JSON list of C-alpha atoms in Angstrom, two decimals:
[
{"chain": "X", "resi": 1160, "resn": "ASP", "atom": "CA", "xyz": [110.15, 86.64, 101.50]},
{"chain": "X", "resi": 1161, "resn": "ILE", "atom": "CA", "xyz": [107.29, 88.84, 102.71]},
{"chain": "X", "resi": 1162, "resn": "GLN", "atom": "CA", "xyz": [104.17, 86.78, 103.33]},
{"chain": "X", "resi": 1163, "resn": "MET", "atom": "CA", "xyz": [100.81, 88.31, 102.44]},
{"chain": "X", "resi": 1164, "resn": "THR", "atom": "CA", "xyz": [97.85, 86.92, 104.36]},
{"chain": "X", "resi": 1165, "resn": "GLN", "atom": "CA", "xyz": [94.55, 87.83, 102.78]},
{"chain": "X", "resi": 1166, "resn": "SER", "atom": "CA", "xyz": [91.10, 87.44, 104.33]},
{"chain": "X", "resi": 1167, "resn": "PRO", "atom": "CA", "xyz": [88.50, 86.26, 103.92]},
{"chain": "X", "resi": 1168, "resn": "ALA", "atom": "CA", "xyz": [89.18, 83.56, 101.34]},
{"chain": "X", "resi": 1169, "resn": "SER", "atom": "CA", "xyz": [85.62, 83.89, 100.10]},
{"chain": "X", "resi": 1170, "resn": "LEU", "atom": "CA", "xyz": [82.85, 86.37, 100.62]},
{"chain": "X", "resi": 1171, "resn": "SER", "atom": "CA", "xyz": [79.17, 86.46, 99.74]},
{"chain": "X", "resi": 1172, "resn": "ALA", "atom": "CA", "xyz": [77.42, 89.84, 99.64]},
{"chain": "X", "resi": 1173, "resn": "SER", "atom": "CA", "xyz": [74.27, 91.46, 98.30]},
{"chain": "X", "resi": 1174, "resn": "LEU", "atom": "CA", "xyz": [73.97, 94.10, 95.61]},
{"chain": "X", "resi": 1175, "resn": "GLY", "atom": "CA", "xyz": [74.43, 97.55, 97.09]},
{"chain": "X", "resi": 1176, "resn": "GLU", "atom": "CA", "xyz": [76.29, 96.24, 100.12]},
{"chain": "X", "resi": 1177, "resn": "THR", "atom": "CA", "xyz": [79.72, 97.45, 101.24]},
{"chain": "X", "resi": 1178, "resn": "VAL", "atom": "CA", "xyz": [82.43, 94.81, 101.43]},
{"chain": "X", "resi": 1179, "resn": "THR", "atom": "CA", "xyz": [85.94, 94.91, 102.88]},
{"chain": "X", "resi": 1180, "resn": "ILE", "atom": "CA", "xyz": [88.87, 92.65, 102.10]},
{"chain": "X", "resi": 1181, "resn": "GLU", "atom": "CA", "xyz": [91.93, 92.62, 104.32]},
{"chain": "X", "resi": 1182, "resn": "CYS", "atom": "CA", "xyz": [95.58, 91.94, 103.63]},
{"chain": "X", "resi": 1183, "resn": "ARG", "atom": "CA", "xyz": [98.24, 91.57, 106.29]},
{"chain": "X", "resi": 1184, "resn": "ALA", "atom": "CA", "xyz": [101.95, 91.63, 105.50]},
{"chain": "X", "resi": 1185, "resn": "SER", "atom": "CA", "xyz": [104.52, 89.70, 107.54]},
{"chain": "X", "resi": 1186, "resn": "GLU", "atom": "CA", "xyz": [106.51, 92.92, 107.95]},
{"chain": "X", "resi": 1187, "resn": "ASP", "atom": "CA", "xyz": [106.08, 96.62, 107.31]},
{"chain": "X", "resi": 1188, "resn": "ILE", "atom": "CA", "xyz": [105.70, 97.25, 103.57]},
{"chain": "X", "resi": 1189, "resn": "TYR", "atom": "CA", "xyz": [105.48, 101.05, 103.82]},
{"chain": "X", "resi": 1190, "resn": "ASN", "atom": "CA", "xyz": [102.37, 101.34, 101.61]},
{"chain": "X", "resi": 1191, "resn": "GLY", "atom": "CA", "xyz": [103.97, 99.35, 98.80]},
{"chain": "X", "resi": 1192, "resn": "LEU", "atom": "CA", "xyz": [100.71, 97.56, 98.10]},
{"chain": "X", "resi": 1193, "resn": "ALA", "atom": "CA", "xyz": [98.46, 97.07, 95.10]},
{"chain": "X", "resi": 1194, "resn": "TRP", "atom": "CA", "xyz": [95.03, 95.49, 94.69]},
{"chain": "X", "resi": 1195, "resn": "TYR", "atom": "CA", "xyz": [93.84, 93.62, 91.60]},
{"chain": "X", "resi": 1196, "resn": "GLN", "atom": "CA", "xyz": [90.54, 92.26, 90.36]},
{"chain": "X", "resi": 1197, "resn": "GLN", "atom": "CA", "xyz": [90.51, 89.06, 88.33]},
{"chain": "X", "resi": 1198, "resn": "LYS", "atom": "CA", "xyz": [87.55, 87.54, 86.55]},
{"chain": "X", "resi": 1199, "resn": "PRO", "atom": "CA", "xyz": [87.54, 83.87, 85.45]},
{"chain": "X", "resi": 1200, "resn": "GLY", "atom": "CA", "xyz": [89.73, 83.25, 82.43]},
{"chain": "X", "resi": 1201, "resn": "LYS", "atom": "CA", "xyz": [91.00, 86.84, 82.39]},
{"chain": "X", "resi": 1202, "resn": "SER", "atom": "CA", "xyz": [94.17, 88.56, 83.45]},
{"chain": "X", "resi": 1203, "resn": "PRO", "atom": "CA", "xyz": [94.22, 90.60, 86.68]},
{"chain": "X", "resi": 1204, "resn": "GLN", "atom": "CA", "xyz": [93.25, 94.26, 86.44]},
{"chain": "X", "resi": 1205, "resn": "LEU", "atom": "CA", "xyz": [94.88, 96.90, 88.63]},
{"chain": "X", "resi": 1206, "resn": "LEU", "atom": "CA", "xyz": [92.51, 98.69, 91.02]},
{"chain": "X", "resi": 1207, "resn": "ILE", "atom": "CA", "xyz": [94.69, 100.40, 93.63]},
{"chain": "X", "resi": 1208, "resn": "TYR", "atom": "CA", "xyz": [98.40, 101.16, 93.97]},
{"chain": "X", "resi": 1209, "resn": "ASN", "atom": "CA", "xyz": [100.45, 102.75, 96.75]},
{"chain": "X", "resi": 1210, "resn": "ALA", "atom": "CA", "xyz": [97.83, 101.34, 99.11]},
{"chain": "X", "resi": 1211, "resn": "ASN", "atom": "CA", "xyz": [95.26, 104.06, 98.44]},
{"chain": "X", "resi": 1212, "resn": "SER", "atom": "CA", "xyz": [95.70, 105.51, 94.93]},
{"chain": "X", "resi": 1213, "resn": "LEU", "atom": "CA", "xyz": [92.90, 104.67, 92.51]},
{"chain": "X", "resi": 1214, "resn": "HIS", "atom": "CA", "xyz": [94.12, 103.49, 89.11]},
{"chain": "X", "resi": 1215, "resn": "THR", "atom": "CA", "xyz": [92.83, 105.42, 86.09]},
{"chain": "X", "resi": 1216, "resn": "GLY", "atom": "CA", "xyz": [89.38, 104.35, 85.03]},
{"chain": "X", "resi": 1217, "resn": "VAL", "atom": "CA", "xyz": [88.56, 102.37, 88.16]},
{"chain": "X", "resi": 1218, "resn": "PRO", "atom": "CA", "xyz": [85.15, 103.27, 89.65]},
{"chain": "X", "resi": 1219, "resn": "SER", "atom": "CA", "xyz": [85.28, 105.42, 92.75]},
{"chain": "X", "resi": 1220, "resn": "ARG", "atom": "CA", "xyz": [83.34, 102.82, 94.75]},
{"chain": "X", "resi": 1221, "resn": "PHE", "atom": "CA", "xyz": [86.70, 101.05, 95.12]},
{"chain": "X", "resi": 1222, "resn": "SER", "atom": "CA", "xyz": [89.04, 102.41, 97.76]},
{"chain": "X", "resi": 1223, "resn": "GLY", "atom": "CA", "xyz": [92.17, 101.27, 99.55]},
{"chain": "X", "resi": 1224, "resn": "SER", "atom": "CA", "xyz": [93.53, 102.11, 102.96]},
{"chain": "X", "resi": 1225, "resn": "GLY", "atom": "CA", "xyz": [96.00, 100.98, 105.56]},
{"chain": "X", "resi": 1226, "resn": "SER", "atom": "CA", "xyz": [99.59, 101.32, 106.62]},
{"chain": "X", "resi": 1227, "resn": "GLY", "atom": "CA", "xyz": [102.41, 99.31, 108.10]},
{"chain": "X", "resi": 1228, "resn": "THR", "atom": "CA", "xyz": [101.39, 95.67, 107.87]},
{"chain": "X", "resi": 1229, "resn": "GLN", "atom": "CA", "xyz": [97.59, 96.04, 107.63]},
{"chain": "X", "resi": 1230, "resn": "TYR", "atom": "CA", "xyz": [95.74, 97.04, 104.47]},
{"chain": "X", "resi": 1231, "resn": "SER", "atom": "CA", "xyz": [92.21, 96.84, 103.18]},
{"chain": "X", "resi": 1232, "resn": "LEU", "atom": "CA", "xyz": [90.19, 97.16, 100.01]},
{"chain": "X", "resi": 1233, "resn": "LYS", "atom": "CA", "xyz": [86.65, 98.49, 100.32]},
{"chain": "X", "resi": 1234, "resn": "ILE", "atom": "CA", "xyz": [83.96, 98.21, 97.69]},
{"chain": "X", "resi": 1235, "resn": "ASN", "atom": "CA", "xyz": [80.99, 100.51, 98.28]},
{"chain": "X", "resi": 1236, "resn": "SER", "atom": "CA", "xyz": [77.59, 99.78, 96.80]},
{"chain": "X", "resi": 1237, "resn": "LEU", "atom": "CA", "xyz": [78.46, 96.37, 95.34]},
{"chain": "X", "resi": 1238, "resn": "GLN", "atom": "CA", "xyz": [77.56, 95.93, 91.68]},
{"chain": "X", "resi": 1239, "resn": "SER", "atom": "CA", "xyz": [77.04, 92.66, 89.78]},
{"chain": "X", "resi": 1240, "resn": "GLU", "atom": "CA", "xyz": [80.17, 93.34, 87.70]},
{"chain": "X", "resi": 1241, "resn": "ASP", "atom": "CA", "xyz": [82.25, 93.30, 90.89]},
{"chain": "X", "resi": 1242, "resn": "VAL", "atom": "CA", "xyz": [81.86, 89.52, 91.18]},
{"chain": "X", "resi": 1243, "resn": "ALA", "atom": "CA", "xyz": [85.46, 88.39, 90.83]},
{"chain": "X", "resi": 1244, "resn": "SER", "atom": "CA", "xyz": [88.54, 87.36, 92.76]},
{"chain": "X", "resi": 1245, "resn": "TYR", "atom": "CA", "xyz": [90.64, 90.03, 94.41]},
{"chain": "X", "resi": 1246, "resn": "PHE", "atom": "CA", "xyz": [94.38, 89.86, 95.15]},
{"chain": "X", "resi": 1247, "resn": "CYS", "atom": "CA", "xyz": [96.76, 92.07, 97.06]},
{"chain": "X", "resi": 1248, "resn": "GLN", "atom": "CA", "xyz": [100.42, 92.40, 96.04]},
{"chain": "X", "resi": 1249, "resn": "GLN", "atom": "CA", "xyz": [103.35, 93.87, 97.92]},
{"chain": "X", "resi": 1250, "resn": "TYR", "atom": "CA", "xyz": [106.14, 95.54, 95.96]},
{"chain": "X", "resi": 1251, "resn": "TYR", "atom": "CA", "xyz": [108.12, 96.95, 98.86]},
{"chain": "X", "resi": 1252, "resn": "ASP", "atom": "CA", "xyz": [110.70, 94.19, 98.58]},
{"chain": "X", "resi": 1253, "resn": "TYR", "atom": "CA", "xyz": [111.78, 91.46, 96.17]},
{"chain": "X", "resi": 1254, "resn": "PRO", "atom": "CA", "xyz": [110.46, 88.96, 95.47]},
{"chain": "X", "resi": 1255, "resn": "TYR", "atom": "CA", "xyz": [107.09, 90.57, 94.96]},
{"chain": "X", "resi": 1256, "resn": "THR", "atom": "CA", "xyz": [104.42, 88.46, 96.64]},
{"chain": "X", "resi": 1257, "resn": "PHE", "atom": "CA", "xyz": [100.66, 88.17, 96.40]},
{"chain": "X", "resi": 1258, "resn": "GLY", "atom": "CA", "xyz": [97.89, 87.28, 98.78]},
{"chain": "X", "resi": 1259, "resn": "ALA", "atom": "CA", "xyz": [96.03, 84.03, 98.13]},
{"chain": "X", "resi": 1260, "resn": "GLY", "atom": "CA", "xyz": [92.97, 85.88, 96.91]},
{"chain": "X", "resi": 1261, "resn": "THR", "atom": "CA", "xyz": [89.39, 86.55, 97.95]},
{"chain": "X", "resi": 1262, "resn": "LYS", "atom": "CA", "xyz": [86.55, 85.18, 95.86]},
{"chain": "X", "resi": 1263, "resn": "LEU", "atom": "CA", "xyz": [83.59, 87.57, 95.94]},
{"chain": "X", "resi": 1264, "resn": "GLU", "atom": "CA", "xyz": [80.16, 86.21, 95.07]},
{"chain": "X", "resi": 1265, "resn": "LEU", "atom": "CA", "xyz": [76.64, 87.60, 95.12]},
{"chain": "X", "resi": 1266, "resn": "LYS", "atom": "CA", "xyz": [74.30, 86.48, 97.85]},
{"chain": "O", "resi": 489, "resn": "GLU", "atom": "CA", "xyz": [96.92, 102.21, 73.80]},
{"chain": "O", "resi": 490, "resn": "VAL", "atom": "CA", "xyz": [99.28, 99.87, 75.64]},
{"chain": "O", "resi": 491, "resn": "GLN", "atom": "CA", "xyz": [98.92, 96.26, 74.50]},
{"chain": "O", "resi": 492, "resn": "LEU", "atom": "CA", "xyz": [100.72, 93.10, 75.55]},
{"chain": "O", "resi": 493, "resn": "GLN", "atom": "CA", "xyz": [100.03, 90.17, 73.23]},
{"chain": "O", "resi": 494, "resn": "GLN", "atom": "CA", "xyz": [101.21, 86.80, 74.46]},
{"chain": "O", "resi": 495, "resn": "SER", "atom": "CA", "xyz": [101.90, 83.69, 72.43]},
{"chain": "O", "resi": 496, "resn": "GLY", "atom": "CA", "xyz": [99.45, 80.81, 72.25]},
{"chain": "O", "resi": 497, "resn": "ALA", "atom": "CA", "xyz": [98.89, 77.83, 74.48]},
{"chain": "O", "resi": 498, "resn": "GLU", "atom": "CA", "xyz": [101.63, 75.20, 74.67]},
{"chain": "O", "resi": 499, "resn": "LEU", "atom": "CA", "xyz": [101.45, 71.45, 75.26]},
{"chain": "O", "resi": 500, "resn": "VAL", "atom": "CA", "xyz": [104.91, 70.18, 76.09]},
{"chain": "O", "resi": 501, "resn": "LYS", "atom": "CA", "xyz": [106.42, 66.92, 77.29]},
{"chain": "O", "resi": 502, "resn": "PRO", "atom": "CA", "xyz": [108.09, 66.51, 80.66]},
{"chain": "O", "resi": 503, "resn": "GLY", "atom": "CA", "xyz": [111.76, 67.43, 80.52]},
{"chain": "O", "resi": 504, "resn": "ALA", "atom": "CA", "xyz": [111.32, 69.70, 77.53]},
{"chain": "O", "resi": 505, "resn": "SER", "atom": "CA", "xyz": [111.69, 73.48, 77.33]},
{"chain": "O", "resi": 506, "resn": "VAL", "atom": "CA", "xyz": [109.35, 76.14, 76.02]},
{"chain": "O", "resi": 507, "resn": "LYS", "atom": "CA", "xyz": [109.78, 79.78, 75.03]},
{"chain": "O", "resi": 508, "resn": "LEU", "atom": "CA", "xyz": [106.90, 82.18, 75.64]},
{"chain": "O", "resi": 509, "resn": "SER", "atom": "CA", "xyz": [106.64, 85.59, 74.04]},
{"chain": "O", "resi": 510, "resn": "CYS", "atom": "CA", "xyz": [105.00, 88.89, 74.94]},
{"chain": "O", "resi": 511, "resn": "LYS", "atom": "CA", "xyz": [104.81, 91.37, 72.07]},
{"chain": "O", "resi": 512, "resn": "THR", "atom": "CA", "xyz": [104.16, 94.93, 73.14]},
{"chain": "O", "resi": 513, "resn": "SER", "atom": "CA", "xyz": [102.87, 98.10, 71.54]},
{"chain": "O", "resi": 514, "resn": "GLY", "atom": "CA", "xyz": [101.65, 101.52, 72.55]},
{"chain": "O", "resi": 515, "resn": "TYR", "atom": "CA", "xyz": [104.57, 102.56, 74.74]},
{"chain": "O", "resi": 516, "resn": "THR", "atom": "CA", "xyz": [108.35, 102.96, 74.71]},
{"chain": "O", "resi": 517, "resn": "PHE", "atom": "CA", "xyz": [109.51, 99.41, 75.39]},
{"chain": "O", "resi": 518, "resn": "SER", "atom": "CA", "xyz": [113.03, 100.34, 76.45]},
{"chain": "O", "resi": 519, "resn": "ASN", "atom": "CA", "xyz": [111.82, 102.64, 79.23]},
{"chain": "O", "resi": 520, "resn": "TYR", "atom": "CA", "xyz": [109.95, 100.07, 81.32]},
{"chain": "O", "resi": 521, "resn": "TYR", "atom": "CA", "xyz": [110.32, 96.82, 83.20]},
{"chain": "O", "resi": 522, "resn": "MET", "atom": "CA", "xyz": [108.44, 93.71, 82.19]},
{"chain": "O", "resi": 523, "resn": "SER", "atom": "CA", "xyz": [107.56, 91.10, 84.78]},
{"chain": "O", "resi": 524, "resn": "TRP", "atom": "CA", "xyz": [106.50, 87.50, 84.31]},
{"chain": "O", "resi": 525, "resn": "LEU", "atom": "CA", "xyz": [104.08, 85.82, 86.67]},
{"chain": "O", "resi": 526, "resn": "LYS", "atom": "CA", "xyz": [102.72, 82.30, 87.17]},
{"chain": "O", "resi": 527, "resn": "GLN", "atom": "CA", "xyz": [99.23, 81.29, 88.19]},
{"chain": "O", "resi": 528, "resn": "MET", "atom": "CA", "xyz": [98.34, 77.66, 88.69]},
{"chain": "O", "resi": 529, "resn": "PRO", "atom": "CA", "xyz": [94.64, 76.76, 88.38]},
{"chain": "O", "resi": 530, "resn": "GLY", "atom": "CA", "xyz": [92.65, 78.25, 91.26]},
{"chain": "O", "resi": 531, "resn": "GLN", "atom": "CA", "xyz": [95.80, 79.32, 92.99]},
{"chain": "O", "resi": 532, "resn": "ASN", "atom": "CA", "xyz": [97.92, 82.21, 94.03]},
{"chain": "O", "resi": 533, "resn": "ILE", "atom": "CA", "xyz": [99.89, 84.42, 91.67]},
{"chain": "O", "resi": 534, "resn": "GLU", "atom": "CA", "xyz": [103.69, 84.07, 91.85]},
{"chain": "O", "resi": 535, "resn": "TRP", "atom": "CA", "xyz": [106.17, 86.65, 90.59]},
{"chain": "O", "resi": 536, "resn": "ILE", "atom": "CA", "xyz": [108.88, 84.95, 88.53]},
{"chain": "O", "resi": 537, "resn": "GLY", "atom": "CA", "xyz": [111.10, 87.91, 87.77]},
{"chain": "O", "resi": 538, "resn": "ASN", "atom": "CA", "xyz": [111.51, 91.06, 85.72]},
{"chain": "O", "resi": 539, "resn": "ILE", "atom": "CA", "xyz": [113.61, 92.45, 82.94]},
{"chain": "O", "resi": 540, "resn": "TYR", "atom": "CA", "xyz": [114.37, 96.02, 81.95]},
{"chain": "O", "resi": 541, "resn": "GLY", "atom": "CA", "xyz": [113.54, 96.74, 78.32]},
{"chain": "O", "resi": 542, "resn": "GLY", "atom": "CA", "xyz": [116.41, 99.19, 77.94]},
{"chain": "O", "resi": 543, "resn": "ASN", "atom": "CA", "xyz": [119.39, 97.00, 78.81]},
{"chain": "O", "resi": 544, "resn": "GLY", "atom": "CA", "xyz": [117.98, 93.54, 79.48]},
{"chain": "O", "resi": 545, "resn": "GLY", "atom": "CA", "xyz": [118.94, 93.68, 83.13]},
{"chain": "O", "resi": 546, "resn": "THR", "atom": "CA", "xyz": [117.10, 90.98, 85.07]},
{"chain": "O", "resi": 547, "resn": "GLY", "atom": "CA", "xyz": [115.93, 90.14, 88.57]},
{"chain": "O", "resi": 548, "resn": "TYR", "atom": "CA", "xyz": [114.59, 86.75, 89.54]},
{"chain": "O", "resi": 549, "resn": "ASN", "atom": "CA", "xyz": [112.59, 85.22, 92.32]},
{"chain": "O", "resi": 550, "resn": "GLN", "atom": "CA", "xyz": [115.04, 82.73, 93.84]},
{"chain": "O", "resi": 551, "resn": "LYS", "atom": "CA", "xyz": [112.37, 80.05, 93.48]},
{"chain": "O", "resi": 552, "resn": "PHE", "atom": "CA", "xyz": [112.52, 80.34, 89.69]},
{"chain": "O", "resi": 553, "resn": "LYS", "atom": "CA", "xyz": [116.27, 80.69, 89.18]},
{"chain": "O", "resi": 554, "resn": "GLY", "atom": "CA", "xyz": [117.38, 77.94, 86.86]},
{"chain": "O", "resi": 555, "resn": "LYS", "atom": "CA", "xyz": [113.80, 77.39, 85.74]},
{"chain": "O", "resi": 556, "resn": "ALA", "atom": "CA", "xyz": [113.05, 80.67, 83.94]},
{"chain": "O", "resi": 557, "resn": "THR", "atom": "CA", "xyz": [115.26, 82.84, 81.73]},
{"chain": "O", "resi": 558, "resn": "LEU", "atom": "CA", "xyz": [114.04, 86.27, 80.69]},
{"chain": "O", "resi": 559, "resn": "THR", "atom": "CA", "xyz": [115.20, 88.06, 77.55]},
{"chain": "O", "resi": 560, "resn": "VAL", "atom": "CA", "xyz": [114.05, 90.94, 75.37]},
{"chain": "O", "resi": 561, "resn": "ASP", "atom": "CA", "xyz": [114.29, 91.91, 71.71]},
{"chain": "O", "resi": 562, "resn": "LYS", "atom": "CA", "xyz": [114.20, 95.71, 71.62]},
{"chain": "O", "resi": 563, "resn": "SER", "atom": "CA", "xyz": [113.93, 95.77, 67.84]},
{"chain": "O", "resi": 564, "resn": "SER", "atom": "CA", "xyz": [110.52, 94.09, 68.00]},
{"chain": "O", "resi": 565, "resn": "SER", "atom": "CA", "xyz": [109.50, 95.34, 71.49]},
{"chain": "O", "resi": 566, "resn": "THR", "atom": "CA", "xyz": [109.05, 91.76, 72.59]},
{"chain": "O", "resi": 567, "resn": "ALA", "atom": "CA", "xyz": [109.84, 90.06, 75.86]},
{"chain": "O", "resi": 568, "resn": "TYR", "atom": "CA", "xyz": [110.53, 86.36, 76.15]},
{"chain": "O", "resi": 569, "resn": "MET", "atom": "CA", "xyz": [110.61, 83.77, 78.88]},
{"chain": "O", "resi": 570, "resn": "ASP", "atom": "CA", "xyz": [112.29, 80.40, 78.52]},
{"chain": "O", "resi": 571, "resn": "LEU", "atom": "CA", "xyz": [111.13, 77.66, 80.87]},
{"chain": "O", "resi": 572, "resn": "SER", "atom": "CA", "xyz": [113.39, 74.62, 81.10]},
{"chain": "O", "resi": 573, "resn": "SER", "atom": "CA", "xyz": [113.22, 71.04, 82.39]},
{"chain": "O", "resi": 574, "resn": "LEU", "atom": "CA", "xyz": [109.46, 71.20, 82.59]},
{"chain": "O", "resi": 575, "resn": "THR", "atom": "CA", "xyz": [107.48, 69.09, 85.06]},
{"chain": "O", "resi": 576, "resn": "SER", "atom": "CA", "xyz": [103.82, 68.89, 85.95]},
{"chain": "O", "resi": 577, "resn": "GLU", "atom": "CA", "xyz": [104.45, 71.61, 88.55]},
{"chain": "O", "resi": 578, "resn": "ASP", "atom": "CA", "xyz": [105.13, 74.01, 85.69]},
{"chain": "O", "resi": 579, "resn": "SER", "atom": "CA", "xyz": [101.64, 73.54, 84.23]},
{"chain": "O", "resi": 580, "resn": "ALA", "atom": "CA", "xyz": [100.06, 76.95, 84.71]},
{"chain": "O", "resi": 581, "resn": "VAL", "atom": "CA", "xyz": [99.02, 80.18, 83.07]},
{"chain": "O", "resi": 582, "resn": "TYR", "atom": "CA", "xyz": [101.93, 82.55, 82.62]},
{"chain": "O", "resi": 583, "resn": "PHE", "atom": "CA", "xyz": [101.39, 86.30, 82.35]},
{"chain": "O", "resi": 584, "resn": "CYS", "atom": "CA", "xyz": [103.62, 89.12, 81.28]},
{"chain": "O", "resi": 585, "resn": "ALA", "atom": "CA", "xyz": [102.88, 92.43, 82.98]},
{"chain": "O", "resi": 586, "resn": "MET", "atom": "CA", "xyz": [104.35, 95.88, 82.49]},
{"chain": "O", "resi": 587, "resn": "GLY", "atom": "CA", "xyz": [105.67, 97.94, 85.38]},
{"chain": "O", "resi": 588, "resn": "SER", "atom": "CA", "xyz": [108.40, 98.10, 87.96]},
{"chain": "O", "resi": 589, "resn": "ASP", "atom": "CA", "xyz": [106.27, 97.90, 91.09]},
{"chain": "O", "resi": 590, "resn": "TRP", "atom": "CA", "xyz": [102.56, 97.53, 90.44]},
{"chain": "O", "resi": 591, "resn": "PHE", "atom": "CA", "xyz": [101.28, 96.16, 87.14]},
{"chain": "O", "resi": 592, "resn": "ALA", "atom": "CA", "xyz": [98.91, 98.38, 85.21]},
{"chain": "O", "resi": 593, "resn": "TYR", "atom": "CA", "xyz": [99.05, 96.36, 82.01]},
{"chain": "O", "resi": 594, "resn": "TRP", "atom": "CA", "xyz": [98.91, 92.60, 81.59]},
{"chain": "O", "resi": 595, "resn": "GLY", "atom": "CA", "xyz": [99.03, 90.18, 78.72]},
{"chain": "O", "resi": 596, "resn": "GLN", "atom": "CA", "xyz": [96.14, 87.80, 78.23]},
{"chain": "O", "resi": 597, "resn": "GLY", "atom": "CA", "xyz": [98.15, 84.88, 79.59]},
{"chain": "O", "resi": 598, "resn": "THR", "atom": "CA", "xyz": [99.63, 81.75, 78.05]},
{"chain": "O", "resi": 599, "resn": "LEU", "atom": "CA", "xyz": [98.52, 78.32, 79.23]},
{"chain": "O", "resi": 600, "resn": "VAL", "atom": "CA", "xyz": [101.37, 75.85, 79.48]},
{"chain": "O", "resi": 601, "resn": "THR", "atom": "CA", "xyz": [100.40, 72.21, 79.95]},
{"chain": "O", "resi": 602, "resn": "VAL", "atom": "CA", "xyz": [103.13, 69.69, 80.71]},
{"chain": "O", "resi": 603, "resn": "SER", "atom": "CA", "xyz": [102.02, 66.19, 79.81]},
{"chain": "O", "resi": 604, "resn": "SER", "atom": "CA", "xyz": [103.38, 63.11, 78.10]}
]
């Protein structure tokens, strides 16, 4: 199975700040990567697919980048509604696997 | 509007089985894959497997083979997951999610609690 190592596990940032979350795959996943946002008690919501494609309706302050084994999610100008957990998911190979998540809080 | 409506919370005894449902609307059920995923409290998301709405073809995470069985009912656009021989390790929230690679649409989740 492809292992997804996500960092940091938790992150505290101020409103308006730019934050970056990283995800490293145990092998090349050829941009087969998605990012999700999950708020407590809710189901995950798709943000990014194909490593850098913004899902419909997602604010443009979210962006994804990377290639090979290293990927990142950037949130520009952090808003209060961005407080959530974030997960990466690889779909290059079965079984699909997720990172352990990053919990984003306001400073 | 695509909607995935999952069945309600379940409290089941160890050793028992449970069948979860995911009723869909707003898209052509037979044209898409449905995945099932597991999330234990405060923990990672695990992909259990997927099923194609058109022919019921399935793919499973080896970890969940023998534990989960996926089926569909095309006539009602509903996907099902049977979980068998339940233990405390199966206590979790289970999600259905539409898509073959990334998941743009998710159900609200079903909490399964295994307890005597």
